[in-house]
Amino acid sequence: MSGHALLDLAEAGEVEPYLRSVGEVLRAFRDQDSGCVSYGVRLPDGERWFVKEAATDRARRSLDRARAFHRAVRHPVIVPQPHRFAVRGGGGTAVVMPWHAGEVLWRWRPRDTSPSTSTTARSCATSRATNST
């Protein structure tokens, strides 16, 4: 393949094996609320990229909403989405973005309805309300 391994890619089979074939997968973010799986990748030239794959209908809708947002809004603090590519089999899509150091803003966790969790949440809310007066 000539050109850039990610920015010139039109289509890939399975995303993670492809990424491993062109660089080093630094991180994999699975179990996200969007249903997407994301990867931090370092290419041989040292460039780092963030690749987010959608394989389900729900995840594709999430990426489509993100694409619409990124097309409408440009700002230096918003990481751009310079490229998308198709994922063979199932009609999936993946987006490619520059890697930026940071933290996940919201970690999805399955809802825990155990009594201890509910009690803890009520205790924290009560503590905040009491301490704010």
Short mmCIF file of C-alpha atoms in Angstrom, two decimals:
data_model
loop_
_atom_site.label_atom_id
_atom_site.label_comp_id
_atom_site.label_asym_id
_atom_site.label_seq_id
_atom_site.Cartn_x
_atom_site.Cartn_y
_atom_site.Cartn_z
CA MET A 1 0.00 0.00 0.00
CA SER A 2 1.38 3.40 -0.91
CA GLY A 3 0.39 6.58 0.87
CA HIS A 4 -0.65 7.00 4.47
CA ALA A 5 -1.67 3.77 6.22
CA LEU A 6 -4.74 5.39 7.80
CA LEU A 7 -5.57 8.63 5.99
CA ASP A 8 -5.49 7.03 2.53
CA LEU A 9 -7.31 3.85 3.53
CA ALA A 10 -10.64 3.32 1.75
CA GLU A 11 -11.60 -0.04 3.28
CA ALA A 12 -10.30 -2.59 5.75
CA GLY A 13 -11.34 -6.06 6.84
CA GLU A 14 -11.20 -6.43 10.60
CA VAL A 15 -9.96 -3.14 12.07
CA GLU A 16 -7.76 -4.30 14.95
CA PRO A 17 -5.72 -6.81 12.90
CA TYR A 18 -5.26 -4.17 10.20
CA LEU A 19 -4.04 -1.62 12.76
CA ARG A 20 -1.60 -4.16 14.19
CA SER A 21 -0.27 -4.78 10.69
CA VAL A 22 0.53 -1.10 10.07
CA GLY A 23 1.62 -0.02 13.56
CA GLU A 24 1.45 -0.62 17.28
CA VAL A 25 -1.92 -0.62 19.05
CA LEU A 26 -1.16 1.38 22.20
CA ARG A 27 -4.62 1.20 23.73
CA ALA A 28 -7.95 -0.42 22.99
CA PHE A 29 -11.10 1.12 24.40
CA ARG A 30 -13.83 -1.49 24.40
CA ASP A 31 -17.12 -1.45 26.35
CA GLN A 32 -18.06 2.11 25.44
CA ASP A 33 -21.64 3.33 25.75
CA SER A 34 -21.73 4.13 22.01
CA GLY A 35 -21.03 0.51 21.12
CA CYS A 36 -17.87 1.60 19.31
CA VAL A 37 -14.41 0.16 19.85
CA SER A 38 -11.55 2.65 19.73
CA TYR A 39 -7.81 2.24 19.39
CA GLY A 40 -4.76 4.37 20.01
CA VAL A 41 -2.22 3.52 17.29
CA ARG A 42 1.41 4.49 16.73
CA LEU A 43 2.63 4.19 13.16
CA PRO A 44 6.27 3.31 12.37
CA ASP A 45 7.10 7.01 11.74
CA GLY A 46 5.98 7.79 15.32
CA GLU A 47 2.66 9.43 14.42
CA ARG A 48 -0.13 8.59 16.84
CA TRP A 49 -3.74 8.22 15.75
CA PHE A 50 -7.11 7.46 17.34
CA VAL A 51 -9.30 5.07 15.33
CA LYS A 52 -12.93 4.51 16.33
CA GLU A 53 -14.82 1.60 14.81
CA ALA A 54 -18.57 1.12 14.62
CA ALA A 55 -19.85 -2.34 13.76
CA THR A 56 -23.43 -2.16 15.08
CA ASP A 57 -26.30 -0.01 13.87
CA ARG A 58 -26.31 1.91 17.16
CA ALA A 59 -22.59 2.56 16.95
CA ARG A 60 -22.85 3.65 13.30
CA ARG A 61 -25.55 6.15 14.25
CA SER A 62 -23.25 7.48 16.98
CA LEU A 63 -20.39 7.95 14.49
CA ASP A 64 -22.76 9.57 11.99
CA ARG A 65 -23.88 12.09 14.65
CA ALA A 66 -20.24 12.79 15.48
CA ARG A 67 -19.42 13.30 11.80
CA ALA A 68 -22.28 15.79 11.42
CA PHE A 69 -21.02 17.66 14.48
CA HIS A 70 -17.42 17.74 13.23
CA ARG A 71 -18.54 19.00 9.81
CA ALA A 72 -20.57 21.81 11.40
CA VAL A 73 -18.20 22.87 14.18
CA ARG A 74 -14.51 23.68 13.89
CA HIS A 75 -12.52 24.95 16.84
CA PRO A 76 -8.88 24.51 17.91
CA VAL A 77 -9.88 22.57 21.04
CA ILE A 78 -12.11 20.10 19.16
CA VAL A 79 -10.15 17.18 17.75
CA PRO A 80 -10.91 16.94 14.01
CA GLN A 81 -12.07 13.82 12.16
CA PRO A 82 -10.00 14.01 8.98
CA HIS A 83 -10.91 10.59 7.58
CA ARG A 84 -13.38 7.69 7.58
CA PHE A 85 -13.06 4.27 6.02
CA ALA A 86 -15.38 1.37 5.39
CA VAL A 87 -15.10 -1.90 7.28
CA ARG A 88 -15.83 -4.97 5.13
CA GLY A 89 -18.50 -7.34 6.30
CA GLY A 90 -21.49 -5.88 8.09
CA GLY A 91 -21.24 -2.39 6.62
CA GLY A 92 -19.22 -0.94 9.47
CA THR A 93 -17.41 2.37 9.50
CA ALA A 94 -14.33 3.67 11.27
CA VAL A 95 -13.08 7.22 11.78
CA VAL A 96 -9.47 8.37 12.07
CA MET A 97 -8.47 11.28 14.29
CA PRO A 98 -5.16 12.64 15.55
CA TRP A 99 -4.20 11.23 18.95
CA HIS A 100 -4.27 13.70 21.83
CA ALA A 101 -3.24 12.83 25.36
CA GLY A 102 -6.11 13.03 27.80
CA GLU A 103 -8.64 11.03 29.72
CA VAL A 104 -11.95 9.43 28.86
CA LEU A 105 -14.54 12.01 29.90
CA TRP A 106 -17.20 9.50 30.83
CA ARG A 107 -16.70 5.83 31.57
CA TRP A 108 -19.70 3.69 30.77
CA ARG A 109 -20.51 1.04 33.29
CA PRO A 110 -23.48 -1.33 33.33
CA ARG A 111 -26.11 -0.05 35.71
CA ASP A 112 -25.60 -1.51 39.16
CA THR A 113 -28.82 -1.61 41.14
CA SER A 114 -27.44 -3.37 44.19
CA PRO A 115 -28.56 -1.90 47.53
CA SER A 116 -25.00 -0.95 48.51
CA THR A 117 -24.58 1.18 45.36
CA SER A 118 -27.91 2.91 45.87
CA THR A 119 -27.08 3.62 49.51
CA THR A 120 -23.66 5.01 48.58
CA ALA A 121 -25.19 7.27 45.94
CA ARG A 122 -27.78 8.57 48.42
CA SER A 123 -25.08 9.10 51.06
CA CYS A 124 -22.94 11.13 48.63
CA ALA A 125 -25.91 13.24 47.55
CA THR A 126 -26.91 13.83 51.17
CA SER A 127 -23.33 14.70 52.11
CA ARG A 128 -23.05 17.26 49.26
CA ALA A 129 -26.41 18.82 50.17
CA THR A 130 -25.45 19.04 53.85
CA ASN A 131 -21.98 20.44 53.17
CA SER A 132 -23.23 23.08 50.73
CA THR A 133 -25.35 24.91 53.31
#
